Each structure stands twice: as C-alpha cells, then as structure tokens.
Tab-separated table of C-alpha atoms and ligand atoms in Angstrom:
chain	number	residue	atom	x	y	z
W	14	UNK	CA	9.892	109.595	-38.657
W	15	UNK	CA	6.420	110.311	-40.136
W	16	UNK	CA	6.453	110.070	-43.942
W	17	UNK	CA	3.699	111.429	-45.958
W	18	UNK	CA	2.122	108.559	-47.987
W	19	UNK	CA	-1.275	108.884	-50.480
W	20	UNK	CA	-2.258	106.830	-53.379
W	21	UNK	CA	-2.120	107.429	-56.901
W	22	UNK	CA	-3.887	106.167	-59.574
W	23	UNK	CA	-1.130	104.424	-62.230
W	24	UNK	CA	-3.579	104.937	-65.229
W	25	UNK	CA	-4.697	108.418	-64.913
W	26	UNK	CA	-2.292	109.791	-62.397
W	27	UNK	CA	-4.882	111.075	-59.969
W	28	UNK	CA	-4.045	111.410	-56.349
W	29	UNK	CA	-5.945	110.208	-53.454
W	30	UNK	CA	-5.589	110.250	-49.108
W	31	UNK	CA	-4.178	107.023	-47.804
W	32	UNK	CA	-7.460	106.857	-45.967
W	33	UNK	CA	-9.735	106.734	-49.746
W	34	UNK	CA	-11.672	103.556	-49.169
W	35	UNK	CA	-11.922	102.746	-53.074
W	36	UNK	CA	-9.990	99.245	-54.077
W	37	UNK	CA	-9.653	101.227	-57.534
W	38	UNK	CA	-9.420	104.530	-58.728
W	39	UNK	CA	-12.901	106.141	-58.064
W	40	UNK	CA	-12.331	107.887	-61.856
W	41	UNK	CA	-11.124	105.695	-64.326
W	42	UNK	CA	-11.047	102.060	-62.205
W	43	UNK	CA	-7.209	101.953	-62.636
W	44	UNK	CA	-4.903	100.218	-60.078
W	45	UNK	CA	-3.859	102.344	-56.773
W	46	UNK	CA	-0.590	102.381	-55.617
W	47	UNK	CA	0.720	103.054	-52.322
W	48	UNK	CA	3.552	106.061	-52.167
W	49	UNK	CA	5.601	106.677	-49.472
W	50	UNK	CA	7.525	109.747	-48.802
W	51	UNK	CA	11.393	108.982	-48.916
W	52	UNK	CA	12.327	108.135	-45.466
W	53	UNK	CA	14.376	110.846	-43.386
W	54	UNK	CA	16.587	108.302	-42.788
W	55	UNK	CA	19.827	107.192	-44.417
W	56	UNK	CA	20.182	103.482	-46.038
W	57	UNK	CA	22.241	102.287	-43.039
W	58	UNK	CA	20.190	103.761	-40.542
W	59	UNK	CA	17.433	102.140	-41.645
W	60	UNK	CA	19.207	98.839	-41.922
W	61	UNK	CA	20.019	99.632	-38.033
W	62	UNK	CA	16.379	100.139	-37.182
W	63	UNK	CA	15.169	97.126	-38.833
W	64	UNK	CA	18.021	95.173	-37.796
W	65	UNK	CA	17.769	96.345	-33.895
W	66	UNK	CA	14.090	95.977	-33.604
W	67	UNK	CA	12.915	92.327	-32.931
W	68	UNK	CA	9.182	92.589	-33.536
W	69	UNK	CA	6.869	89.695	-32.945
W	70	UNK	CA	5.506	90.553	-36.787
W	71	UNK	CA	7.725	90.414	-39.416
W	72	UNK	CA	5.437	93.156	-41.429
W	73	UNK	CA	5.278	95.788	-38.712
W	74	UNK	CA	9.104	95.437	-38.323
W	75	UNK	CA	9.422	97.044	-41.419
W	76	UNK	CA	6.610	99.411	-40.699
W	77	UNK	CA	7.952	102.956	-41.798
W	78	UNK	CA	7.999	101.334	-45.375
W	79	UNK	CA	4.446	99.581	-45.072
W	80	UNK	CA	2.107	101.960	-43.978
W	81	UNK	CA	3.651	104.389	-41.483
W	82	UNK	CA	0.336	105.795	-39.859
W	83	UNK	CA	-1.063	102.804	-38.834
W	84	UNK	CA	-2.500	102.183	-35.537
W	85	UNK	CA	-4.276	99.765	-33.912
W	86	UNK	CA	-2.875	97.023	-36.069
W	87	UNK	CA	-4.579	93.841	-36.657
W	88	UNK	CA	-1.961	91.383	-36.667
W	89	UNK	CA	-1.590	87.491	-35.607
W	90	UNK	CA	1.263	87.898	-35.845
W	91	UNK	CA	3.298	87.119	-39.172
W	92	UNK	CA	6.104	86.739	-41.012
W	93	UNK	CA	9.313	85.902	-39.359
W	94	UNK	CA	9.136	83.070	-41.563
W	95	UNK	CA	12.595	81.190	-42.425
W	96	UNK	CA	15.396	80.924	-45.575
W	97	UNK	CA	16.060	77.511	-45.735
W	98	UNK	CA	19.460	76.384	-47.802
W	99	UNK	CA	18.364	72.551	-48.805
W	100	UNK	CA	21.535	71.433	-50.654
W	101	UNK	CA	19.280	68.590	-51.901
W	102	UNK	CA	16.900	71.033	-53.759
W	103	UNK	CA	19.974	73.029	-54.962
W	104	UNK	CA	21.330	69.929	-56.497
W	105	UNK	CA	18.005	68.924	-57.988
W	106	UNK	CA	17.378	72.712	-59.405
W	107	UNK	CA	21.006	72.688	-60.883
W	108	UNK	CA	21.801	75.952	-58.778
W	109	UNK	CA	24.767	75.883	-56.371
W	110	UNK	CA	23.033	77.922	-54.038
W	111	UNK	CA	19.231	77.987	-54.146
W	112	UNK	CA	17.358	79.097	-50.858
W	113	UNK	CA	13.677	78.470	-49.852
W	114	UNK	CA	11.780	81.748	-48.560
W	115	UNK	CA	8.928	79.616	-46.717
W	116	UNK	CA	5.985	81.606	-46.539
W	117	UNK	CA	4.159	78.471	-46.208
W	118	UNK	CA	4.811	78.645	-42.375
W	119	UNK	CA	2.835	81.553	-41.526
W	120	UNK	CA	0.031	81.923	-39.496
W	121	UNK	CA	-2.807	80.552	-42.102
W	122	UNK	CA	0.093	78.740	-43.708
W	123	UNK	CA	0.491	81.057	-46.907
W	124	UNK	CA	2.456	84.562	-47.846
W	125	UNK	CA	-0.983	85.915	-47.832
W	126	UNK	CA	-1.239	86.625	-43.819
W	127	UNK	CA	1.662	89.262	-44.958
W	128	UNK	CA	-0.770	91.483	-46.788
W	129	UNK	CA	-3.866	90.405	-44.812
W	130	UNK	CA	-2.497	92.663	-41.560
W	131	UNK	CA	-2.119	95.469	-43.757
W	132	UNK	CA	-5.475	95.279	-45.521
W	133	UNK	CA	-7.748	94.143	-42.527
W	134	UNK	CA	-5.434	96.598	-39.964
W	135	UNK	CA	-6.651	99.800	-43.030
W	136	UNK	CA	-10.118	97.850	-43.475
W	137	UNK	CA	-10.991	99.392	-39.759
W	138	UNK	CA	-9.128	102.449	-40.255
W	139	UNK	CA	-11.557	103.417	-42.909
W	140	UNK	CA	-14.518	101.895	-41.487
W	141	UNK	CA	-15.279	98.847	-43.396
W	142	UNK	CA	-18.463	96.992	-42.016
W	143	UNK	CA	-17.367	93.808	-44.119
W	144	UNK	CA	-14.723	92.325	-45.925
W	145	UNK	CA	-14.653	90.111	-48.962
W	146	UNK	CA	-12.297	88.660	-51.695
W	147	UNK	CA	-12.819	85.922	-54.547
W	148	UNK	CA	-10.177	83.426	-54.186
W	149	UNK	CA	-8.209	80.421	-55.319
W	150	UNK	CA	-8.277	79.408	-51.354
W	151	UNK	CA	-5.151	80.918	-50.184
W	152	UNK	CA	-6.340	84.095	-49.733
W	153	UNK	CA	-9.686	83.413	-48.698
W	154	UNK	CA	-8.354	81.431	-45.552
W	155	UNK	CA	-6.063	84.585	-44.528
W	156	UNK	CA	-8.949	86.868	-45.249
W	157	UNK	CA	-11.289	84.671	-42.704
W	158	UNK	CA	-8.644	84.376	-39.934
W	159	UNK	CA	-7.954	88.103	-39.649
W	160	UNK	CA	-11.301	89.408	-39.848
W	161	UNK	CA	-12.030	86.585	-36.864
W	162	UNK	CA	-9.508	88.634	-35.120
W	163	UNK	CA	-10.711	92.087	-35.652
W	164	UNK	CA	-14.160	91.345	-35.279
W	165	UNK	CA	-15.338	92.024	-39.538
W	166	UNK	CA	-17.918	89.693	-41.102
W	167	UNK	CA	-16.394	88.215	-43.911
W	168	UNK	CA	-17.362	86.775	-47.319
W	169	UNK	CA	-14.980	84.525	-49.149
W	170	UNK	CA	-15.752	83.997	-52.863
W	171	UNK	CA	-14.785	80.753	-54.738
W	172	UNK	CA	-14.623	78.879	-57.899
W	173	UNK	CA	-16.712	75.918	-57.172
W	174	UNK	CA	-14.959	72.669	-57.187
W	175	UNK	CA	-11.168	74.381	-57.721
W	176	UNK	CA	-9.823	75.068	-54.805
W	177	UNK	CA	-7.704	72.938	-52.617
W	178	UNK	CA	-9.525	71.522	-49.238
W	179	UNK	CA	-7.551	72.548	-46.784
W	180	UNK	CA	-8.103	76.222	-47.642
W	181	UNK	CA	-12.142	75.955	-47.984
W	182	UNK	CA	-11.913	73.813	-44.357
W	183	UNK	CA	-9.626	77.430	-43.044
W	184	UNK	CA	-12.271	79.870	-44.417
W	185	UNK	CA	-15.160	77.946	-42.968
W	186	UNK	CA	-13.836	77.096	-39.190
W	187	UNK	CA	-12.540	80.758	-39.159
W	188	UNK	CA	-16.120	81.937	-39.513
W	189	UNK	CA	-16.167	83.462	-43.157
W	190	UNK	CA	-19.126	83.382	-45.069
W	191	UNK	CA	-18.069	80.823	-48.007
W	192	UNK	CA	-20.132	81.572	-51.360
W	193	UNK	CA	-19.579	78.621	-54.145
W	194	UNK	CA	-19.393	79.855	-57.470
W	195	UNK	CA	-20.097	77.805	-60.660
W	196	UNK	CA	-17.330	79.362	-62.395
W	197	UNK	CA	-13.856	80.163	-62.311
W	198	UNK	CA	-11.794	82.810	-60.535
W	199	UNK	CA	-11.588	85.024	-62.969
W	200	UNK	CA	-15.628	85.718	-62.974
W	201	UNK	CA	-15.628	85.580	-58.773
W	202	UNK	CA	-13.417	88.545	-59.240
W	203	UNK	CA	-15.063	90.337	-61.679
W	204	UNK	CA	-18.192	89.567	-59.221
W	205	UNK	CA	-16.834	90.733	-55.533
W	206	UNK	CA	-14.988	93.817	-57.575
W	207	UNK	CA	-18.710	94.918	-58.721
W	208	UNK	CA	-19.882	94.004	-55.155
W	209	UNK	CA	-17.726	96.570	-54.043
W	210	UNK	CA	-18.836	98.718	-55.864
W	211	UNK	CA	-22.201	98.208	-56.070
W	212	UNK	CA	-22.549	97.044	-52.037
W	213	UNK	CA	-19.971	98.972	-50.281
W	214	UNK	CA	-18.429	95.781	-49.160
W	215	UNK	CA	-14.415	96.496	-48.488
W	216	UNK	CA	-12.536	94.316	-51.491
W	217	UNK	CA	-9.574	92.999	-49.924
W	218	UNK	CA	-8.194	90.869	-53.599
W	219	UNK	CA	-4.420	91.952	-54.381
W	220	UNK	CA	-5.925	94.966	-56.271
W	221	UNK	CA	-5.873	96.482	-52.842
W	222	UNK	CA	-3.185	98.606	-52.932
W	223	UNK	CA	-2.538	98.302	-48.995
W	224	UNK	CA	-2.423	94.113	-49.548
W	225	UNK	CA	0.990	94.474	-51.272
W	226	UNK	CA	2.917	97.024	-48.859
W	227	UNK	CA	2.593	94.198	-46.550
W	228	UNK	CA	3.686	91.259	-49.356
W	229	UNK	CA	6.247	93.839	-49.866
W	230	UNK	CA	7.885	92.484	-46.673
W	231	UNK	CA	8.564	89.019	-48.003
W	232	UNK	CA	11.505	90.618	-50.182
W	233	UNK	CA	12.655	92.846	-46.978
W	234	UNK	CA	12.803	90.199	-44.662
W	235	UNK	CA	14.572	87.888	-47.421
W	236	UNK	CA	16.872	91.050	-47.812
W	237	UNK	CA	17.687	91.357	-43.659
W	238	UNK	CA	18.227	87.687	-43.845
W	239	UNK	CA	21.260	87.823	-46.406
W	240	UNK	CA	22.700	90.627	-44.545
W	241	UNK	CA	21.119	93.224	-46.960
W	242	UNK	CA	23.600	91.388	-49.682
W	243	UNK	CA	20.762	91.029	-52.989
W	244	UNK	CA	20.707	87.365	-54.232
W	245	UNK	CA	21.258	87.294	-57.721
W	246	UNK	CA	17.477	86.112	-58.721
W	247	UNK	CA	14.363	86.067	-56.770
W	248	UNK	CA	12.012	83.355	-58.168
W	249	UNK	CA	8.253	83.655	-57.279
W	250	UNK	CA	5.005	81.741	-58.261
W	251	UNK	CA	2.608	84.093	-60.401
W	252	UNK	CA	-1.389	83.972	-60.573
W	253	UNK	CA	-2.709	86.876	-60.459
W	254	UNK	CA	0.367	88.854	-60.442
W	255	UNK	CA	-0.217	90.628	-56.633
W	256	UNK	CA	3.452	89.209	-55.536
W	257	UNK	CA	5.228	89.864	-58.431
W	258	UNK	CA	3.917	93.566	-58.087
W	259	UNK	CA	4.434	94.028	-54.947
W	260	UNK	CA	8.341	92.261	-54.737
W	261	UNK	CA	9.056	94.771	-57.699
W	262	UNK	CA	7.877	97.623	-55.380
W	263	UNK	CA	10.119	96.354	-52.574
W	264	UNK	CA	12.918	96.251	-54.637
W	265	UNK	CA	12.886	99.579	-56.276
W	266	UNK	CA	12.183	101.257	-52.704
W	267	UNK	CA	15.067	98.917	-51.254
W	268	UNK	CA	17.356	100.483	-53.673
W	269	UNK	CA	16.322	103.614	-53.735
W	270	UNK	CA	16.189	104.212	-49.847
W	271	UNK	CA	19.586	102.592	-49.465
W	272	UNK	CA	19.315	99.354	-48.110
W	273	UNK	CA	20.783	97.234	-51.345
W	274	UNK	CA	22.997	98.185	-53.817
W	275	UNK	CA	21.993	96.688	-57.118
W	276	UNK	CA	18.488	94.790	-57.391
W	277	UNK	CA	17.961	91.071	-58.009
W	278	UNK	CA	16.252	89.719	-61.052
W	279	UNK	CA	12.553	88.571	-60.378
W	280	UNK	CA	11.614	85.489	-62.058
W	281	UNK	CA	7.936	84.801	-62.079
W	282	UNK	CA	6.748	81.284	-63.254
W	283	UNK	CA	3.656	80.278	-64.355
W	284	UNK	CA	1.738	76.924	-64.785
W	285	UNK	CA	2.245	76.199	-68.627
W	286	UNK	CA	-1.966	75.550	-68.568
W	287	UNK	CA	-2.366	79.080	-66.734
W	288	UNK	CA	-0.068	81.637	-68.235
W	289	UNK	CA	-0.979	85.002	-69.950
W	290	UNK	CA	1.566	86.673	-68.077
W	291	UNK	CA	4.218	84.709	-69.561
W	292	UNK	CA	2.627	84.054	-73.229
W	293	UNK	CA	2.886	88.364	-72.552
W	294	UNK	CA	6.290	88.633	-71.885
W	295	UNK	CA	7.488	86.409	-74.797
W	296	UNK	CA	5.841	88.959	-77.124
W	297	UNK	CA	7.520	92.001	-75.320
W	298	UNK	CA	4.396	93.311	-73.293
W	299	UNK	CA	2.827	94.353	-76.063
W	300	UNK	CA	0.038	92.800	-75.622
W	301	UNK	CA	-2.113	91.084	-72.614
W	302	UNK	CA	-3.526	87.982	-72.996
W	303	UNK	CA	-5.979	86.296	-71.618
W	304	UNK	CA	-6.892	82.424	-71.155
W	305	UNK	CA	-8.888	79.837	-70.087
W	306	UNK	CA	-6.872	78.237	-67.023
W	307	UNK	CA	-6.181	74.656	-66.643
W	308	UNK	CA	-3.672	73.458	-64.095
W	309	UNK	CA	-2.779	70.961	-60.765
W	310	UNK	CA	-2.058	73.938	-59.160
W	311	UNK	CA	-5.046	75.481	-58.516
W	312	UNK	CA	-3.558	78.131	-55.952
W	313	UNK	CA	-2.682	79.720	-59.575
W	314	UNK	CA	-5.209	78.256	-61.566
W	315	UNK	CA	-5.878	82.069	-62.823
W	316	UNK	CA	-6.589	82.820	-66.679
W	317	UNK	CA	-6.572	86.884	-66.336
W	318	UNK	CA	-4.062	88.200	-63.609
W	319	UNK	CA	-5.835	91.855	-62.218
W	320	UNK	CA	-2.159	93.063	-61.451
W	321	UNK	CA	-1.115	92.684	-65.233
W	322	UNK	CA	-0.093	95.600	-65.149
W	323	UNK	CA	1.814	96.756	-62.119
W	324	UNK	CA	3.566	93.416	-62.654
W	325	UNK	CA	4.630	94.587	-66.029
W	326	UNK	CA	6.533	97.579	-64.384
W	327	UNK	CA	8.472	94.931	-61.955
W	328	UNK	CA	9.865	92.505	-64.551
W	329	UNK	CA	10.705	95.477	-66.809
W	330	UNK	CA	12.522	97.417	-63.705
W	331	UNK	CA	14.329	94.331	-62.602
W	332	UNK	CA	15.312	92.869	-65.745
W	333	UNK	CA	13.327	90.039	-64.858
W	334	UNK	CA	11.874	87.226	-66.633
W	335	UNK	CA	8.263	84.924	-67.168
W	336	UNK	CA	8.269	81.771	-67.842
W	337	UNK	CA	5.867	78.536	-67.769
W	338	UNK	CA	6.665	74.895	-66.635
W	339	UNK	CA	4.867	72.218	-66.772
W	340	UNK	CA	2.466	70.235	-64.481
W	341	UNK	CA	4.525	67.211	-64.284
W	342	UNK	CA	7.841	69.422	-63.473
W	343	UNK	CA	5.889	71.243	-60.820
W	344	UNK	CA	4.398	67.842	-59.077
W	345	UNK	CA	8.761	66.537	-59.462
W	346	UNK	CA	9.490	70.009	-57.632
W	347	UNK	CA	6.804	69.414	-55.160
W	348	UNK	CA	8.142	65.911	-54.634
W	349	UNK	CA	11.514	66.894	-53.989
W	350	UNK	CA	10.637	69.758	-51.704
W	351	UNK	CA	8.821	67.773	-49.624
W	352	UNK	CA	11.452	64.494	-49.186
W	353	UNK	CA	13.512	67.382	-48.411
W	354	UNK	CA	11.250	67.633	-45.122
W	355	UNK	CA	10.256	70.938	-46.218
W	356	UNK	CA	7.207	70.705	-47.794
W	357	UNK	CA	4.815	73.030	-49.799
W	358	UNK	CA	1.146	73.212	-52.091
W	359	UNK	CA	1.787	72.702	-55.880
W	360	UNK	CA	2.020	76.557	-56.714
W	361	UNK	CA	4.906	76.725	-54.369
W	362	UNK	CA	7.152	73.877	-56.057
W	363	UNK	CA	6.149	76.051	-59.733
W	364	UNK	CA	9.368	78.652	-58.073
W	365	UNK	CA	11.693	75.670	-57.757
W	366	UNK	CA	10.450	73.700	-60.988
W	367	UNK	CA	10.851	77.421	-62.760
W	368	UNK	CA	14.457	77.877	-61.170
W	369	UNK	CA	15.219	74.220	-62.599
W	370	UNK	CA	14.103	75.494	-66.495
W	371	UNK	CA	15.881	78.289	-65.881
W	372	UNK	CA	18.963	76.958	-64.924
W	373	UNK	CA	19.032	74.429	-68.180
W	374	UNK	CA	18.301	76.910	-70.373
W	375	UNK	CA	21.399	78.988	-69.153
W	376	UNK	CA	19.112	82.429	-67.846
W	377	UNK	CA	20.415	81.373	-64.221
W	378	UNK	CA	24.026	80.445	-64.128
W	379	UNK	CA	24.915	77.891	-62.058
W	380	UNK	CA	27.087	80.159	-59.384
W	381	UNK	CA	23.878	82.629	-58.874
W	382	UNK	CA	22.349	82.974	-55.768
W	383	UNK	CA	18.608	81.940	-55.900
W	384	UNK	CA	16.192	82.505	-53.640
W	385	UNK	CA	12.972	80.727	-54.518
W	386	UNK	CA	9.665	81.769	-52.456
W	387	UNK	CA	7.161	78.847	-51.401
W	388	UNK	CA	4.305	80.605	-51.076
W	389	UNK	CA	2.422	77.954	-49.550
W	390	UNK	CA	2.083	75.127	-47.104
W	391	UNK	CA	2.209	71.032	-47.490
W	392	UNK	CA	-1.180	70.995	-45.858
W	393	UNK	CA	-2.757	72.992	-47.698
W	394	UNK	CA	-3.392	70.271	-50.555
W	395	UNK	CA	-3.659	67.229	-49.464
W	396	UNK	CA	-5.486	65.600	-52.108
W	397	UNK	CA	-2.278	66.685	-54.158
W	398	UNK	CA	-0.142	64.546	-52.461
W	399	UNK	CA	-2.282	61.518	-52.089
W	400	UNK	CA	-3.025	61.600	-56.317
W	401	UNK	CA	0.925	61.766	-56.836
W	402	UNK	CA	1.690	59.503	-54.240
W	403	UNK	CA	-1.121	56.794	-54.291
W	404	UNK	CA	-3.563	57.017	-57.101
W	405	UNK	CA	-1.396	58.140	-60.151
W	406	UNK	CA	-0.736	54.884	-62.567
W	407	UNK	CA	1.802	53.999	-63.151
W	408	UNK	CA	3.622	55.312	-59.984
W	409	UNK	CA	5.739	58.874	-61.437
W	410	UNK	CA	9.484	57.906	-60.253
W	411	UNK	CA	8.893	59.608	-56.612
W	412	UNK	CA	5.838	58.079	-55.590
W	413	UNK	CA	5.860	56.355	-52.287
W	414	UNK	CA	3.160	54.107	-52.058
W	415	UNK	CA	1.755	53.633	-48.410
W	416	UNK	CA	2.193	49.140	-47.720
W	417	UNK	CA	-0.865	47.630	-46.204
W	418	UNK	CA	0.651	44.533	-44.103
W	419	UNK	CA	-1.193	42.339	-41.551
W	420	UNK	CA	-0.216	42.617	-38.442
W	421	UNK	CA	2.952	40.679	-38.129
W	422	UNK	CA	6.898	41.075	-37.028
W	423	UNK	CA	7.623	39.631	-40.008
W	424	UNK	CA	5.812	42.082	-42.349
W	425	UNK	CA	7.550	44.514	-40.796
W	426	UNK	CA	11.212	42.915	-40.579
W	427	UNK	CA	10.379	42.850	-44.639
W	428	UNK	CA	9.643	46.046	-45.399
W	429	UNK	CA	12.746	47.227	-42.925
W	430	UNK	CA	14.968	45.110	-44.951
W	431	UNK	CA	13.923	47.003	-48.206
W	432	UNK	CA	14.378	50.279	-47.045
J	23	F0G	N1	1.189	80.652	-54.497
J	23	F0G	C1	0.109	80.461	-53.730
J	23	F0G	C2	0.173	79.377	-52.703
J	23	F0G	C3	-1.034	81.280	-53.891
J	23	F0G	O1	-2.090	81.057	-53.109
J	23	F0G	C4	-1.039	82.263	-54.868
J	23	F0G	C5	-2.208	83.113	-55.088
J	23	F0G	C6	0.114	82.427	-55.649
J	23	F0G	C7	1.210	81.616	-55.425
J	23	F0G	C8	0.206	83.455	-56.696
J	23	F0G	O2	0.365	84.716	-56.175
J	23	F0G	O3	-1.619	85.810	-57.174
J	23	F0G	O4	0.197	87.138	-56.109
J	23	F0G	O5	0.572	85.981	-58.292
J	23	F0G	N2	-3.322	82.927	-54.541
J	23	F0G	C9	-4.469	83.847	-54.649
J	23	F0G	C10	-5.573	83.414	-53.707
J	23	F0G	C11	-4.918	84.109	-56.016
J	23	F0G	O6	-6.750	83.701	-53.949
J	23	F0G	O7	-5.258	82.801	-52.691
J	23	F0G	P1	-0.149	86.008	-56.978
C-alpha cells in the first residue's frame, strides 16, 4: 500500500512535500500537519495487518498510518508498552473500570520515545546535521538517546533549576549537549524555535508535525489492546498540548479508516498552577490564555502550550473535556499509583487525579471505561517521592517514612509486628 502523504499548513492552508524540513510553515509560521492518503485498505483489513504483524516497535507496527515512506528507521525500539487494570486505582478514582496505558515503560521511560523514532528516523531523511528541543526533561532525554543511536549531535534546552533529575542525568550520559537556561520553558522554546530558524538546527519540540504521527500510536496500540472496542474516555496529562493533538488525530483517522466505531472522549488535565488550556476551554475557546506556570509537576510545568491550537480541534472533535486538579490531588494519585506497584512521575498521576474529579463531578459515570495514560516513569523524579514521602511535615496520610534502627533482631521483630 503506498499512500500519498504531504503537510499542510492549518493556518493558511498551504501545502508542502513530506520531505519540507521547516518545523513550521515556511509562510505564515503556522502549525504543520501530517496528511495521509486514506488507506486502500478496508477497516478490518487493517485491523488484520496490525493485528498479524508482531513488530519489535510498537510505532512501526502501525506504520502505513505513521509515515508510510519511511526507511531506514531509527528506532530502539518502542512502544509495546502495557494496559494495566489496577482494581485498587479504579476504586480510588471512583471508576469501575479504569486502565493504566504505561508509557512510562518505554525505552527512555516516557511516551516521548513514541514520537522521537518518527522525528529523528525524518531528521536523517531530510538531512539534519543536528537536532535540538527545549524541554521540561522528558523530551530532552528521548531526544538525546535517539540521536546517540543515529549518530546526530544533539542540543537539549532547559529551564534552569525545573526539571526533574533523572531526566537532566538521561540527556547528559546519552551524550546531548545540555544548555541551562535562566528561565522557564516557555522562553527555551521561543529560543530553539528561532534557532531553527535562524541556525538551521532541526527542531524536534511537539510542533514537529512528524513527533505526533508517532504519539499517535499510543491511542492505536491502546485501541488493538481492547480488541479495537473504544473505551468510553481517554484521560491524558496536558503541557504543551503535543499528546492531546496528536490522540485527537488518531482518533479521527481510527474512525474514519474503519478500525472503531464511535470515538472516545479525550480528557486532558492540567496542573491547577499550569493551565491555560483549561482556563480556555471553560470560556468556550474563545480565547487563549496564557500564564505564568507554577506546579510539582514540572514535566507540565508549561504556561503557553505551542499546540493550542491543534489541541483545540481534538477536544472539540471528541467531545472532550479540560480540566485542572490540584497539586495535592496529583501527589494522592501519584501515591496510590505507585503502592499499586505501578509507579509513575507527578504529571502522570495528573490523568488519574483528573479521572478522580471527573468522576465526582458526574462527567465520567461510574460504569465508563477509562483508560488513563501515565506518560511517565517512577524514576524519573525521585526527589518527588522522597519530599512526599520523607521531608513533607506533617506526614500527608500516604507517607511512608523510611525507620532508622540499630542493628538489632529486636528492632526488627518491632517494626514486623507493626506492619
Ligand atoms: N507527561 C509527561 C511525563 C511529560 O513529560 C509531558 C510533556 C506531558 C505529560 C505533557 O505532554 O506536552 O504533549 O501535553 N513533556 C514535554 C517535555 C513538554 O519537554 O518533555 P504534552
């Protein structure tokens, strides 16, 4: 099957090759999107192809919906990653069924590898002699393992003192160059977007069109999981918007290619102390906002999302809905996640804290399907853990405090009898 894809420009409308190196549209600086020709294929002989091809990457499975063309791929490889049903997270997010989509265990330990194998696989198609992104960690640490593997010097932009240590230790032992910016992420963007343009350097941020056809995946594989049977709501952190986008996309193609039915309803959830997307949607996307970000979760610690827009078109097509929770609910979230023996970063818990509001308010009904997607891994933030855990005072109702004990049978025959 060999579909004819391009970009087009969703401000101005203009049409570009899929092999245009511009992040942006060269004429007005609007977002790019990736369009595929309709597949030649029916809906359940696609489901047959994807379904009878085991492929060591859970992106290039789904290629003939990513990026068709490619060749010499530069993957780890990815995805594959599990749906977990946790009845102990259901129970705590007041959801009958809620399922965990956990991204957190690919290669780099984030949802980000997903798009990475796309956008470093078309970085060498076009010819890219670097690579860069500004990040809140996440994707900076993707960004640095896959140009290791395809051989790309890399520079990884980030807001000094806000990102999580784990993900600056990833960027710097993959062999990234790692710039420190007094500032947020909001200006590192603005700053490796003009370095694109100014320096030629290849911008591989979520504005990259070919970063979400591989995100895009996270919904298909979630999709061949259930049996190509939609869940009722797909819940999904939201920083700077690339998922939502990009799971929107997914789902439109999914039902328009015939491999669902009817679409889910995305839910995107925000930090309370980082959301213009959702202080947006409350006043009916008529106006973006923009704010100065403060929250825990610093993987979406993110004050002016670049994929405003394109995310607009995916809560509008899918009847979806924004919303904002609160640190402390996302730290309970991330508590109960990982007791569950699951585990994820703070952004992650935000899905299952947000799936929690929404259930008490009555937007999810307590027989819906969920799927919430943790975007990210335990590991990643550390320090996170040990400040709930150990330094918060007084201990928050889940903390569990390490015991220092000499070194006696009888310290221990204590602490086993208050287990
Ligand atoms: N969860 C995690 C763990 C993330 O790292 C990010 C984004 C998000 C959720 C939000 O996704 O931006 O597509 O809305 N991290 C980016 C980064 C910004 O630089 O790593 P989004």
């Amino acid at each position: 099957m060999t579909a004819a894809t391009r970009q087009r420009c969703a401000s101005c409308g203009k049409e570009f090759s899929e092999t245009d190196p511009h992040p942006r549209c060269p004429s007005c600086r609007g977002l790019l999107a990736i369009e595929h020709a309709a597949p030649a294929l029916t809906g359940r002989e696609l489901r047959g192809l994807f379904d009878g091809r085991p492929h060591r990457s859970g992106v290039w499975r789904f290629q003939e919906i990513v990026l068709p063309t490619a060749q010499d791929i530069i993957s780890y490889p990815e995805g594959n990653t599990p749906l977990l049903a946790r009845p102990i997270v259901s129970r705590w997010a007041e959801v009958d069924e809620l399922l965990l989509k956990h991204e957190g265990l690919n290669p780099t330990g984030s949802f980000k590898d997903r798009g990475m194998t796309v956008g470093v696989t078309q970085a060498r198609r076009v010819g890219a002699t670097a690579v860069a992104c500004a990040t809140t960690g996440n994707t900076g640490a993707s960004l640095a393992a896959y140009a290791g593997i395809a051989g790309l010097p890399a520079l990884v932009v980030i807001p000094k003192g806000q990102v999580a240590v784990g993900k600056v230790a990833q960027a710097i032992a993959y062999g990234a160059r790692v710039l420190v910016v007094r500032s947020n992420f909001d200006r590192c963007l603005e700053l490796v977007d003009e370095a694109s343009r100014e320096l030629g350097v290849y911008l591989l941020n979520s504005v990259n069109p070919f970063r979400l056809e591989g995100q895009k995946t996270i919904v298909l594989e979630m999709l061949q999981q259930l049996g190509w049977e939609a869940p009722d709501w797909i819940v999904v952190p939201a920083g700077n918007l690339g998922n939502t986008a990009a799971f929107g996309r997914a789902l439109i193609e999914a039902r328009e290619w015939g491999l669902i039915d009817r679409l889910p309803r995305l839910a995107a959830i925000q930090a309370t102390g980082a959301a213009p997307f959702a202080a947006s949607f409350r006043d009916g996307f008529t106006r973006r906002h923009s704010v100065e970000p403060h929250t825990i979760a610093t993987a979406i610690n993110i004050g002016n999302p670049a994929s405003y827009d394109r995310a607009v078109v995916a809560i509008r097509e899918t009847d979806g809905v924004v919303t904002a929770v609160e640190d402390n609910a996302i730290l309970e979230a991330k508590a109960v996640v990982d007791a569950a023996g699951v585990g994820c970063e703070p952004a992650s818990a935000a899905a299952v804290a947000g799936a929690r509001q929404l259930a008490r308010e009555g937007v999810i009904r307590p027989t819906d399907r969920v799927v919430a997607v943790l975007t990210g891994h335990l590991l990643k933030d550390p320090a996170a853990v040990t400040r709930y855990h150990v330094e918060t005072e007084p201990p928050p109702p889940r903390a569990n405090r390490p015991i220092e004990i000499e070194p006696l049978m009888s310290e221990i025959e204590r602490e086993l009898s208050r287990l």
